[in-house]
Every structure is written in C-alpha cells, then in structure tokens.
Amino acid sequence: MQDYDVIVIGAGNGGLSAAATLAQNGMRVLILERHNIPGGSATSFCRGRFEFEVALHQLSGMGTTEQPGPLRSMLGRLGVLEELSFVEMPDLYRAFIPGKLDVTLPADRSGVLETLQKRFPGEKEAIGKFFELVYAYAIELYTFLRNPSAAQGTFPLLQRYAFKSAKDVLDEFFTDPLLKAVPGAYWGFIGLTPDRLSFSYLAILFFTYIEMKPCHIKGGSQALSNAILNAFLAHGGRIRFNCGAGKILVENGAVLGVITEDGDEITSKYVVSNASKITTFVDLIGREHIPEKFFDDMRGLSRSPSGFCVYVGLDREPAEMGIDASTTFILPDEDISGEQFKRMKVLDTENDMVAFSCYDVADPEFSPPGACQAVLVTLKYGEPWMRVPPRQYAREKYRCADAMIRQVEKVYPDFRGHMEEVEVATPLTFMRYLGTPGGSIYGFEQYMKDSLFFEQPRVSPVKGLFMAGGWVANCGFEPTLMSGKSAAGAILRMEG
Amino acid sequence: MKEGLIQQFEGYGEVARDIEVCRKYGIDYTLEKGSVEKFINRLHPGRMTLRVADIIEETPLDGTLRLVPEDGYLPPFQAGQYITVSLETGNIRTSRPYSIASPPNQTGYYDITVRRVKDGLVSNHLLDRVERDDVLVCSGPAGNFYHNPLIHDRSMVCIAGGSGITPFMSMIQEIVDCGLDREVFLFYGSRTLEEVIFRKRLEAIAGRFPNIHFHPVIENPPEGYGGYKGLITGSLVKDVVGDVPGTTFFICGPQGLYDFCVPELEKLGIPGKKIRTEAYAPAAPISNQPGWPENISPDDRFEIRIKDGKVFSARAGEPLLMTLEKEGIFVPSECRSGQCSRCRVKIISGKVFQPAGTPVRRSDRRYGYVHSCVSYPLEDLEIMI
C-alpha cells in the first residue's frame, strides 16, 4: 500500500502552490493530475508555429522587486522567482465602442485621470473624486479584511459602499454613459456585469492593477506551472499525470486517502482538492459522508460563466496590424445595466463584449518573428452550449467565432486577412479540460451576497480535507495561487 | 466581530435576505453526480469500444475495418480527424492512430483503412488477426487536420500519398453528401495503379460532381498508362489547377511526400500558411533525419532508468514510447507523431533526439519534457512518467 502525508487532487494553480508549499516544508506529497500537463487553466497548447496562452490575461499582485506584491513574495518563497521573467504591461486596457469611444488607460493613476479627463472634460472633477474613492475604499477594505476588530466607525466608506454595485457607484459619480462604460469594462475579468458586480471588486481591480501593474510571464502561464511543479519535484514531491482521482476515501468523517481512476488505493492523512467544490463533494466524496447542512449552504451559490475563446495566430507583428494595447475591451455599446449579462446566457456572440489580448505588444518574443497571437474572449454560461446537438457543435463553434472576428475587425480592420491559425474553445472545451460543471472558469459566482464579506466557512466538513482553487477563492491567478498556499498553511499548522 | 460590523453596513438587510432566499430555492448540487463526464463523453469520450462489423479488402495492401459502436452511439468528428486504436499484440500493449475514412455524416460507423507495413506490428495484426465481431478499444476522434472555414479557402488542393488518402476520402464524401460549397483538386500519389485505394469510388464521385477533381499520379505506371505519371510536382499542380491564389493546400502521406511536395508548392509562391500538413511519424531510419548525430548509430543501445522504477536497455533508433511499451510500461498516446503531447514524459538526465519542427511548448523544453513518441535516446537516460 502506498502512503503519503498529503494527496493533492489536480495540478491547477491552487493544487500546485499547495503541493509545492507542503513539499518545501518536508511533507511527503503526491499530486494526481488527470491531464498530461500541469497548470489547469494556466497552460498553453501548440498549433502550427504558435504556442497559445490559454488563460492568463493580466497577472496581478506582482509589484516590483523593491516593493513586491503578495504574489511575487509567494513565488519568491517557493523559489521559482529566479526561474521566471515577468513583463510589465504599460496599459490597463483600451476601451473601444465602434464610432463612439476609443480610450487607452495607462497603468498609472495620474495617467488614468489625465486620459479620462481629456476625453470627458465636463466631468473632470467627478473623475478625480471617483478614483479617490476607489483608492480610499480599497485601502479601507484591505484594512478591514486584515483586521476587522478595529473599532466601528473607522470604516466609513465600507459603511456606505460595501453593498453597492459597480453600477450604483458609477451612476453616483458620472453622467455621460460613455464615461461609465470605461471603468465598467473591467467586469470582463470577473464575470459579472457592473449592475451585478460588487463595487468592491471594481475598486480592487483598479487599485491593484494600477499599484502593482498588470504583468505577463515570458513563455506564458505554462512557464509558471512548470516552474512551480519543478520546485515541487526538487523538494521530493511526486506527481502522476494521466491519473485522475476516482474517489476520496472517508471514514468516520475523516479522509483516509484516494482511489485513483485506475483503481489504485493510496492512503494519506490529508487531501487537498483542487477540483471544483461540486466535483469534490458530490462526485469524489459522496453525499453520504457530508452533513446535509453543507449542501444547504452550497444551494444558494450559482456557477460562474465559462468562456468562448478564439485563439488566433497572425502572420504579422502587432504594430503592422495597428495593435498597440495588450488588452482591448471591444464593447458593442455603452450599456452597463446588464445587457451583457443577458448575452452570457445565449449561444450567439453577435454584440458581445470581446476581451481582446495580444501578448506580443508587451513581449515581442511571445510569438515567432514576424507573427503575433491574439486571444478573443467572451464570457458565456455553459447551458446554451450544452443544448447544442453534438453533430452541430463544430458548425456553431465556427459561426460564433466568426461573429467575434467581425467585432474585432471593427477595431483592427486587417485582422481576418492575416489569420494563420485559429482554434476555438467553447464552454464545453473548458468543461472537458477543467472538469468543472458547466465549464465554469471562475468557480461560484460572486454576487453581492457571495462577495468577499460573506466568504464560505473555511471549516471543512471532512477532517483532513482542504480545498484550493477558484471554487473557494476569488477568481484569477493571484487568488487561486494564494488559496493553495492557505490550504498548505492550514495543514502545516495542524502538523504543528 | 467581522459579522457584527458587516451587519452595520448600508444595505445589509437586503443582502442577508437574498442569501436566505437563494439557499431556500437554490440548486441541489447533489443531483449532478457524474454529469460532467457523461456530458463530455457525447463529444470527446476518452475511450470507445467499437465492434468490427465488416472487413473490406480495398487493394492487395489495404483493408478497411468498418467499426460500429457497442453502445449505439458514435461521437461526431470533423472530416480529417483520426481515432487511435489500442491493442495488445505479441505481448506489447500499444496503439496506432488511423484517420477516419468515412464521412462525419455517416453516423452508423467509422471506417478505418489500414495499409500493411512490412514487419508492421499493428498493421499486420489488424489485417491478419482481427476478425468480424472482434471488439477494438479506441480513443475518441482527435487531430487538427481538417478544413477550418475560418481560415481555409473553399478551394482545396489535396495531396495524398499511399494510405494518406483516408482523411481526404472522408472530406470528399462529406462535401458531396452534404452539398458543401467547396471545390477539391485531389492529387493522389501511388507507387502502382493497383495500390490506389478507393480508386473506383473516387472516379465515380469525380464523374458525378463537377466540384471534385480526381488525379491519381502513378510512380510506376503500367505500360501505356494515360494518366499522370511520376511525382506530384509543383508544375503538375499548376497545370491542372491553374491560378492558385485563394486555394488552401492539404497534404497527407508518408514523410517523403512532405519533403518533396512542400518545397514544390513553395516554389509556386504559395505562402506557408496556405499549406496544411497532417502529423506524421518520421521515416525510418531515424538516423537519416537532419540533425541526427553522426557518431551514433540507430543500433547503439543506452540504459533507461525510470524514476522510482525499472532500468532497461533501449535502441537509439527506436522511439522512446515504443521502447517503454515493449518493457510493459504503459504511457497513453494518441497521434504518435509528436503533435498531441499525450505521451509527454520528463527527461531528468541524458539527451534525446527530437526531429526538427516537433512542436514542444517552450517551458517544456526548458524543463526537459518531450513527446516520447518522437524522442530517441542519444545517451543513458533517467526519465519521469
């Protein structure tokens, strides 16, 4: 019988950082990974002469060498910082509404103000005040999350804005709908439209991306996954690829180990699951081992959207294509009242907001010489795709991708003519590779009622079981990587 | 403390009520047990069991296995994709990819056409040992060699060699069966006229449908043969097709076909992005590939050590994947041509030869991960599976 201290299910961001932290602290750790490569979403794939980035758009939390952000510090402690090179992106994003709006927000506070104030001179003062609020609110929020025991009354902004939506606040400060649409566009990285998105998240996005700059990684997110895995292996960790978990063994409310898909029984004192919360408790453990109350609490949560992504290899450099921003949000119009939320629930991609990323702008070595790659993303719930008959799947995929390419042509007119490789991922693709119900890419949704003020209880219903990844953390690279570190920390504390 | 403070925040009451209501009327996730896998299997089953419903002799060298699903359901595919057949023969558990020759609109069966390879482990097993009603274990359809309407032209020049005709058979049948708006110029290179697979069917289709043009090109034709002879040259393509802009070129066959035809097409001024090639295993002997070190013979032997596992000897000229399979070490594989990355393993120490152009992720290169199906030991190795 094989035995480990900890079995980690899934080598996504959360699983990898948990495993590496535990191995570094002398634990005997085994990772089970269904796929043949580590990373989960943090991965890449090759087509023709291109290696496509799957998921990383803007890495947060890096900061600088002098003023390291939380993620840089964590990667430093794991010993992978030296292995990686980071590319700072000079801009937050370009917001584009055909015929109406075209502004690029630089990744510094005064630059954001200048750009917006120049474009919307009539609301100059309001713009200044809005970003003052964003900063002050974010700082207050961090203080609160770190130390909520401070006396009441020291959180006047939380008092007022904690349960306001992004739209509430944009409406309070601005009048021009086009102006509201610019900060509103950042919702594309979270998965809820401004009318439903807690203002807290919008404030955090602007605060962290301006203060710590959006980054990318040389070699893409796969380089990060491979580096963390490498550190894990160097500390004696073991991984089995092509080997999913079939069952988490539980007896008397405590984990005993894992049975792999191939029927191998491996014992362990702890299990860290990087699988979705639904998969972990419903499929791998089974309701008979879990108190009903646990599922009652989960009942109120809803699954986040998935993504529809078009990965395009182009036979020109970005400058030749007129692409000068790493991220462009192409908006069909200035609506922030939830029209785009409805769009996430239908198959068609006509009139969707398209998040357009071109990594080669900040890193000219990202693609082969004379070429670049662009990733077109729109967020979509899995259900409409699950209703497509399998035999029509390919046709629908191409039809919806074509509509997104047409959106892009409004900004970059030569785009289509220079496409060399095109690969399309639908919610079903994410469902296939991530194993998440509905292909969710952001875990559970974070409506106001599920926002960071109401985090799910960290206490596991099964002794020895810990969770890591987007289903128990905020979405994105930094939070999921951090969630693994927390899970590892909890285990190390129990071990004394 | 935190809870207490939150309750003071403006709007708390409404949010608290939302939480309660959602919990009351929300989603019972326990009912979703197994649903993801079940759903995905309709499109991408990891494994299918297919029964041989019929065996059709195509040429003296080739036979078609008609495969029907044991459970009545075949997943869709795009014409040009392949399935990988796994089997055990001569005590070796191995697999081979075969393009599906039947069209996607044929939902009752998949045809795979197998060409006999001299001393071929799997081809001879499939052609000689497999009988009607036998069951084969296969992967779901996969591969990137298909017509992508977003980037490929409606006019296609298809260049096939030997059994490389199978993906084109699927594409052409789909075009005529479903009335797709596409034109195909098929050049099919074959050593002899007898070895031309699907000749009668292709002639019949080309005779009936003006958008399908079929041109066998025979290397050693019978005396007095009136068709095209020799090799598929650029000038032949240009003479037949005429103006080539607005055309995408698809090539499928043995390595020699790519080595010859790709430069021929490039001489016509066709840009690289218009030339699409199916994945192929490098031709033996591997020592003929550019970059193979002069001081190593394919028959040299090296020691392979599996981390936490056994130690054995391997031939330099044999792909690592094959050596592992012969040693009874199972590594999943699909394309076996260095494309799909399914058989990815880590080289902890030692050097392997990988043919030029094998698409390996940059960070995989850095950390020593290779596609074991196209990696050949050049030194003693330690590897991690």
Coordinates of N, CA and C in Angstrom, one line a residue, chain A residues 36-38 44 46-47 51 83 144 148-150 152 155 158-160 162-164 219 222-223 226-227 229-230 233 238-239 241-242 278 282-283 287 295-303 315 365-366 386 388 390-391 393-394 398 401-402 405 417-424 428 431-432 435-437 444 448-449 453-454, chain B residues 1-3 5-6 8-12 15-16 18-19 22-36 39-40 42-44 73-78 104 106-107 141 144 146-152 272-273 276 307-308 331-332 339-344 346 359-364 366-367 369 384-385:
Chain A
N36 N -2.1 15.5 -19.1 CA -0.7 15.1 -19.2 C 0.2 16.2 -18.9
I37 N -0.3 17.3 -18.4 CA 0.5 18.5 -18.2 C -0.1 19.3 -17.0
P38 N 0.8 20.0 -16.3 CA 0.3 20.7 -15.1 C -0.2 22.1 -15.5
S44 N -0.8 26.1 -21.9 CA -0.7 26.5 -23.3 C -0.9 25.3 -24.2
C46 N 0.0 24.0 -28.6 CA 0.7 24.4 -29.8 C -0.2 24.1 -31.0
R47 N -0.2 25.1 -31.9 CA -0.8 24.9 -33.2 C 0.1 25.5 -34.2
E51 N 2.5 28.9 -30.0 CA 2.1 28.3 -28.7 C 1.1 29.3 -28.1
E83 N 13.4 31.6 -11.8 CA 13.2 30.8 -13.0 C 12.3 31.5 -14.0
F144 N -9.9 46.3 6.7 CA -11.0 45.6 7.3 C -10.8 44.1 7.2
P148 N -10.6 43.2 11.1 CA -12.0 43.7 11.3 C -12.3 44.1 12.7
S149 N -11.4 43.8 13.6 CA -11.7 44.1 15.0 C -11.5 45.6 15.3
A150 N -10.9 46.3 14.4 CA -10.8 47.8 14.7 C -12.2 48.4 15.0
Q152 N -15.6 50.2 15.3 CA -16.6 50.5 14.3 C -16.5 52.1 14.0
F155 N -14.5 52.6 9.4 CA -14.8 52.1 8.0 C -15.9 52.8 7.4
L158 N -16.7 51.7 3.7 CA -17.4 50.4 3.7 C -18.8 50.5 4.1
Q159 N -19.0 51.3 5.2 CA -20.3 51.5 5.7 C -21.3 52.0 4.6
R160 N -20.8 52.8 3.7 CA -21.6 53.3 2.7 C -21.6 52.5 1.4
A162 N -20.1 49.2 0.8 CA -19.8 47.7 0.8 C -20.9 46.9 0.0
F163 N -22.1 47.4 0.0 CA -23.1 46.6 -0.6 C -23.7 47.4 -1.9
K164 N -22.9 48.2 -2.4 CA -23.3 48.9 -3.7 C -22.7 48.1 -4.8
G219 N 7.0 33.2 -21.8 CA 6.7 31.8 -22.0 C 5.3 31.5 -21.6
Q222 N 2.1 28.6 -18.8 CA 2.7 27.3 -18.7 C 4.0 27.3 -18.0
A223 N 4.8 28.4 -18.3 CA 6.1 28.5 -17.7 C 6.0 28.6 -16.1
N226 N 5.0 25.0 -14.9 CA 6.1 24.1 -15.0 C 7.1 24.5 -13.9
A227 N 7.3 25.8 -13.6 CA 8.3 26.2 -12.6 C 7.9 25.7 -11.2
L229 N 5.9 23.3 -10.5 CA 6.0 21.8 -10.4 C 7.4 21.4 -10.2
N230 N 8.3 22.1 -10.9 CA 9.7 21.8 -10.8 C 10.2 22.0 -9.4
L233 N 9.0 19.1 -7.4 CA 9.7 17.8 -7.6 C 11.1 17.9 -6.9
R238 N 6.0 14.0 -5.6 CA 5.7 13.1 -6.7 C 4.5 13.5 -7.4
I239 N 4.4 13.3 -8.7 CA 3.2 13.6 -9.5 C 2.9 12.4 -10.4
F241 N 0.8 11.9 -13.8 CA 0.0 12.5 -14.9 C -0.9 11.4 -15.4
N242 N -1.9 11.9 -16.2 CA -2.9 11.0 -16.8 C -3.5 10.1 -15.8
I278 N -18.1 21.3 -6.3 CA -19.2 20.3 -6.6 C -18.6 19.0 -6.9
V282 N -19.6 16.1 -4.3 CA -20.7 15.3 -4.9 C -20.1 14.0 -5.5
D283 N -19.1 14.2 -6.3 CA -18.5 13.0 -7.1 C -17.5 12.2 -6.4
R287 N -22.5 12.3 -1.1 CA -23.3 13.0 -0.1 C -23.4 12.3 1.2
F295 N -24.6 21.0 2.1 CA -25.2 21.2 0.7 C -26.2 22.2 0.7
D296 N -26.9 22.4 1.9 CA -27.9 23.5 2.0 C -27.2 24.9 1.8
D297 N -26.0 25.0 2.4 CA -25.3 26.3 2.2 C -24.8 26.4 0.8
M298 N -24.5 25.3 0.1 CA -24.0 25.4 -1.2 C -25.1 25.7 -2.2
R299 N -26.3 25.3 -1.8 CA -27.5 25.5 -2.6 C -27.7 27.0 -3.1
G300 N -27.3 27.9 -2.2 CA -27.5 29.3 -2.6 C -26.5 29.8 -3.6
L301 N -25.5 29.0 -3.9 CA -24.5 29.5 -4.8 C -24.8 29.1 -6.2
S302 N -24.3 30.0 -7.2 CA -24.5 29.6 -8.6 C -23.2 29.6 -9.3
R303 N -23.2 28.8 -10.3 CA -21.9 28.6 -11.1 C -21.6 29.8 -12.0
D315 N 0.0 36.4 -39.1 CA 1.2 36.4 -39.8 C 1.9 37.8 -39.9
E365 N 8.8 38.8 -28.0 CA 9.3 37.4 -28.3 C 8.2 36.4 -28.0
F366 N 7.0 36.8 -27.8 CA 6.0 35.9 -27.4 C 5.6 34.9 -28.5
M386 N -24.5 23.4 -23.9 CA -24.9 22.0 -23.6 C -26.1 21.6 -24.3
V388 N -26.6 22.3 -27.5 CA -26.3 22.2 -29.0 C -26.1 20.7 -29.3
P390 N -24.7 17.4 -30.5 CA -23.2 17.1 -30.8 C -22.9 17.3 -32.3
R391 N -23.7 16.9 -33.2 CA -23.4 17.0 -34.6 C -23.4 18.4 -35.1
Y393 N -22.2 20.8 -33.3 CA -21.3 21.6 -32.4 C -20.2 22.3 -33.2
A394 N -19.5 21.6 -34.1 CA -18.4 22.3 -34.8 C -19.0 23.5 -35.6
Y398 N -17.8 27.5 -35.2 CA -17.2 28.4 -36.3 C -18.1 29.6 -36.5
A401 N -17.5 32.0 -33.6 CA -16.1 32.6 -33.7 C -16.1 33.6 -34.8
D402 N -16.8 33.3 -35.9 CA -16.8 34.3 -37.0 C -17.4 35.6 -36.5
I405 N -14.9 37.5 -34.6 CA -13.8 38.1 -35.5 C -14.4 39.3 -36.2
G417 N -7.6 38.9 -42.7 CA -6.7 38.6 -43.7 C -5.4 38.0 -43.3
H418 N -5.1 38.3 -42.0 CA -3.7 37.8 -41.5 C -3.8 36.6 -40.6
M419 N -5.0 36.0 -40.5 CA -5.1 34.9 -39.6 C -4.4 33.7 -40.2
E420 N -3.6 33.0 -39.5 CA -2.8 31.9 -39.9 C -3.3 30.6 -39.2
E421 N -3.5 30.7 -38.0 CA -4.1 29.6 -37.2 C -5.3 30.1 -36.4
V422 N -6.3 29.3 -36.3 CA -7.4 29.7 -35.5 C -7.9 28.4 -34.7
E423 N -8.0 28.5 -33.4 CA -8.5 27.4 -32.6 C -9.6 28.0 -31.8
V424 N -10.7 27.3 -31.6 CA -11.8 27.8 -30.9 C -12.1 27.0 -29.6
L428 N -17.8 24.1 -23.5 CA -17.7 22.6 -23.5 C -16.2 22.2 -23.4
M431 N -15.2 22.7 -20.0 CA -15.8 21.6 -19.2 C -15.0 20.3 -19.3
R432 N -14.5 20.1 -20.6 CA -13.7 18.9 -20.9 C -12.3 18.9 -20.1
G435 N -12.9 20.0 -16.2 CA -13.8 19.1 -15.4 C -14.8 19.8 -14.5
T436 N -15.0 21.1 -14.8 CA -15.9 21.9 -14.0 C -17.4 21.8 -14.5
P437 N -18.3 21.7 -13.6 CA -19.7 21.7 -14.1 C -20.0 23.0 -14.9
F444 N -17.7 29.6 -8.2 CA -19.0 30.1 -7.9 C -19.1 31.6 -8.1
M448 N -23.3 40.1 -4.8 CA -23.2 40.9 -3.6 C -23.3 39.9 -2.4
K449 N -24.2 39.0 -2.5 CA -24.5 38.1 -1.4 C -23.4 37.0 -1.2
F453 N -17.3 39.7 1.7 CA -17.8 39.9 3.0 C -18.4 38.6 3.6
F454 N -18.8 37.7 2.6 CA -19.5 36.5 3.1 C -18.8 35.3 2.6
Chain B
M1 N -16.8 39.3 15.2 CA -16.5 40.8 15.1 C -16.8 41.3 13.7
K2 N -16.2 40.5 12.7 CA -16.4 40.9 11.3 C -17.9 40.9 11.0
E3 N -18.6 39.8 11.4 CA -20.0 39.7 11.1 C -20.8 40.9 11.7
L5 N -19.8 43.8 12.3 CA -19.6 45.1 11.6 C -20.3 45.1 10.3
I6 N -20.3 44.0 9.6 CA -21.0 43.9 8.3 C -22.4 44.2 8.4
Q8 N -23.8 46.3 10.2 CA -24.0 47.7 10.3 C -23.9 48.4 8.9
F9 N -23.3 47.7 7.9 CA -23.2 48.4 6.6 C -24.5 48.6 5.9
E10 N -24.6 49.7 5.2 CA -25.8 50.1 4.5 C -26.2 49.0 3.5
G11 N -27.4 48.6 3.6 CA -27.9 47.6 2.6 C -27.7 46.2 3.0
Y12 N -27.3 46.0 4.3 CA -27.0 44.6 4.7 C -28.3 43.8 4.7
V15 N -29.2 42.2 1.4 CA -28.3 41.1 1.0 C -28.5 39.9 1.9
A16 N -28.7 40.1 3.2 CA -29.0 38.9 4.1 C -30.2 38.2 3.6
D18 N -31.4 38.1 0.6 CA -31.0 37.4 -0.7 C -30.4 36.0 -0.4
I19 N -29.5 36.1 0.6 CA -28.8 34.8 1.0 C -29.8 33.7 1.4
C22 N -32.0 32.5 -1.6 CA -31.2 31.7 -2.5 C -31.0 30.3 -2.0
R23 N -30.7 30.3 -0.7 CA -30.5 28.9 -0.1 C -31.7 28.1 -0.1
K24 N -32.8 28.8 0.0 CA -34.1 28.1 0.1 C -34.5 27.5 -1.3
Y25 N -34.3 28.4 -2.3 CA -34.8 27.9 -3.6 C -33.7 27.6 -4.6
G26 N -32.5 27.4 -4.1 CA -31.3 27.2 -4.9 C -31.1 25.9 -5.6
I27 N -29.9 25.5 -5.9 CA -29.6 24.4 -6.7 C -29.2 23.2 -5.8
D28 N -29.8 22.0 -6.1 CA -29.4 20.9 -5.3 C -28.2 20.2 -6.1
Y29 N -27.0 20.5 -5.7 CA -25.9 20.0 -6.5 C -25.6 18.5 -6.4
T30 N -26.2 17.9 -5.3 CA -26.0 16.5 -5.2 C -26.6 15.7 -6.3
L31 N -27.5 16.3 -7.1 CA -28.2 15.6 -8.2 C -27.3 15.6 -9.4
E32 N -26.2 16.3 -9.4 CA -25.3 16.4 -10.6 C -24.2 15.4 -10.6
K33 N -24.3 14.4 -9.7 CA -23.2 13.4 -9.7 C -23.0 12.8 -11.1
G34 N -21.7 12.8 -11.5 CA -21.3 12.2 -12.7 C -21.7 12.9 -14.0
S35 N -22.4 14.1 -13.9 CA -23.0 14.7 -15.0 C -21.9 15.3 -16.0
V36 N -20.8 15.8 -15.5 CA -19.8 16.4 -16.4 C -19.3 15.3 -17.3
F39 N -21.7 14.1 -19.9 CA -22.0 15.0 -20.9 C -20.8 15.1 -21.9
I40 N -19.6 15.2 -21.4 CA -18.5 15.4 -22.3 C -18.2 14.1 -23.2
R42 N -20.3 12.6 -24.8 CA -21.0 12.7 -26.1 C -20.2 13.3 -27.2
L43 N -19.2 14.1 -26.8 CA -18.4 14.8 -27.8 C -16.9 14.2 -27.8
H44 N -16.4 14.0 -26.6 CA -15.0 13.6 -26.5 C -14.8 12.4 -25.6
Y73 N -23.8 4.6 -30.0 CA -23.5 6.0 -30.2 C -22.1 6.2 -30.6
L74 N -22.0 7.0 -31.7 CA -20.6 7.4 -32.2 C -20.5 9.0 -32.0
P75 N -19.5 9.4 -31.4 CA -19.3 10.9 -31.3 C -19.0 11.5 -32.7
P76 N -19.4 12.8 -32.8 CA -19.1 13.5 -34.1 C -17.6 13.7 -34.2
F77 N -17.2 14.0 -35.5 CA -15.8 14.4 -35.7 C -15.8 15.3 -36.9
Q78 N -14.7 15.9 -37.1 CA -14.5 16.8 -38.3 C -13.7 15.9 -39.3
P104 N -18.3 12.4 -41.7 CA -18.9 12.6 -40.5 C -20.5 12.5 -40.5
Q106 N -21.9 10.1 -41.9 CA -22.2 8.6 -41.7 C -22.2 8.4 -40.2
T107 N -23.4 8.3 -39.6 CA -23.4 8.2 -38.1 C -23.4 6.8 -37.6
P141 N -12.4 10.7 -31.4 CA -11.8 11.3 -32.5 C -10.9 12.5 -32.1
N144 N -5.9 17.8 -35.7 CA -6.1 19.1 -36.2 C -6.1 19.2 -37.7
Y146 N -8.1 19.3 -40.6 CA -9.5 19.3 -41.1 C -9.6 20.7 -41.7
H147 N -10.7 20.9 -42.5 CA -11.0 22.2 -43.1 C -11.6 23.1 -42.1
N148 N -10.9 24.2 -41.8 CA -11.4 25.1 -40.8 C -11.9 26.3 -41.6
P149 N -13.2 26.5 -41.7 CA -13.8 27.5 -42.6 C -13.4 29.0 -42.2
L150 N -12.8 29.1 -41.0 CA -12.4 30.5 -40.6 C -11.1 30.9 -41.3
I151 N -10.3 29.9 -41.7 CA -9.0 30.3 -42.3 C -8.8 29.6 -43.6
H152 N -9.5 28.5 -43.9 CA -9.2 27.8 -45.1 C -10.1 28.2 -46.3
G272 N 3.4 29.8 -46.6 CA 3.4 28.7 -45.7 C 2.0 28.5 -45.0
K273 N 1.3 29.6 -44.7 CA 0.1 29.4 -44.0 C -1.0 28.8 -44.9
R276 N -1.2 23.1 -45.4 CA -1.5 22.4 -44.1 C -1.1 21.0 -44.2
K307 N 12.4 6.9 -13.1 CA 12.4 7.4 -11.7 C 11.4 6.5 -10.9
D308 N 11.9 6.0 -9.8 CA 11.2 5.1 -8.9 C 10.8 3.8 -9.6
V331 N 2.3 4.1 -21.4 CA 2.2 5.6 -21.5 C 1.0 5.9 -22.4
P332 N 0.0 6.7 -22.1 CA -1.1 6.9 -23.0 C -0.5 7.7 -24.2
Q339 N 2.6 15.5 -32.0 CA 1.7 16.7 -32.1 C 0.8 16.8 -30.8
C340 N 0.2 15.7 -30.4 CA -0.9 15.9 -29.4 C -0.4 16.0 -28.0
S341 N 0.9 15.6 -27.7 CA 1.5 15.8 -26.4 C 0.9 14.9 -25.3
R342 N 0.2 13.9 -25.8 CA -0.4 12.9 -24.8 C 0.7 12.1 -24.1
C343 N 1.7 11.7 -24.9 CA 2.7 10.8 -24.3 C 3.9 11.6 -23.7
R344 N 3.6 12.8 -23.3 CA 4.7 13.7 -22.7 C 5.3 13.0 -21.5
K346 N 9.1 13.4 -18.9 CA 10.2 14.3 -18.5 C 11.5 13.5 -18.6
P359 N 6.5 20.3 -32.4 CA 6.0 21.4 -31.5 C 6.0 21.0 -30.1
V360 N 7.0 21.5 -29.3 CA 7.1 21.3 -27.9 C 6.9 22.7 -27.2
R361 N 6.1 22.8 -26.2 CA 6.0 24.1 -25.5 C 7.3 24.6 -25.0
R362 N 7.5 25.9 -25.1 CA 8.8 26.5 -24.7 C 9.3 26.1 -23.3
S363 N 8.3 26.2 -22.4 CA 8.8 25.9 -21.0 C 8.9 24.4 -20.8
D364 N 8.3 23.6 -21.6 CA 8.5 22.1 -21.6 C 9.9 21.8 -22.0
R366 N 12.5 23.7 -21.7 CA 13.4 24.2 -20.6 C 13.4 23.1 -19.5
Y367 N 12.3 22.5 -19.2 CA 12.3 21.6 -18.0 C 12.4 20.1 -18.5
Y369 N 10.7 18.3 -20.8 CA 9.6 17.4 -21.2 C 9.6 17.2 -22.7
M384 N 11.0 10.6 -16.1 CA 9.8 10.5 -15.2 C 8.6 10.4 -16.0
I385 N 7.7 9.5 -15.7 CA 6.5 9.3 -16.5 C 5.3 10.0 -15.8

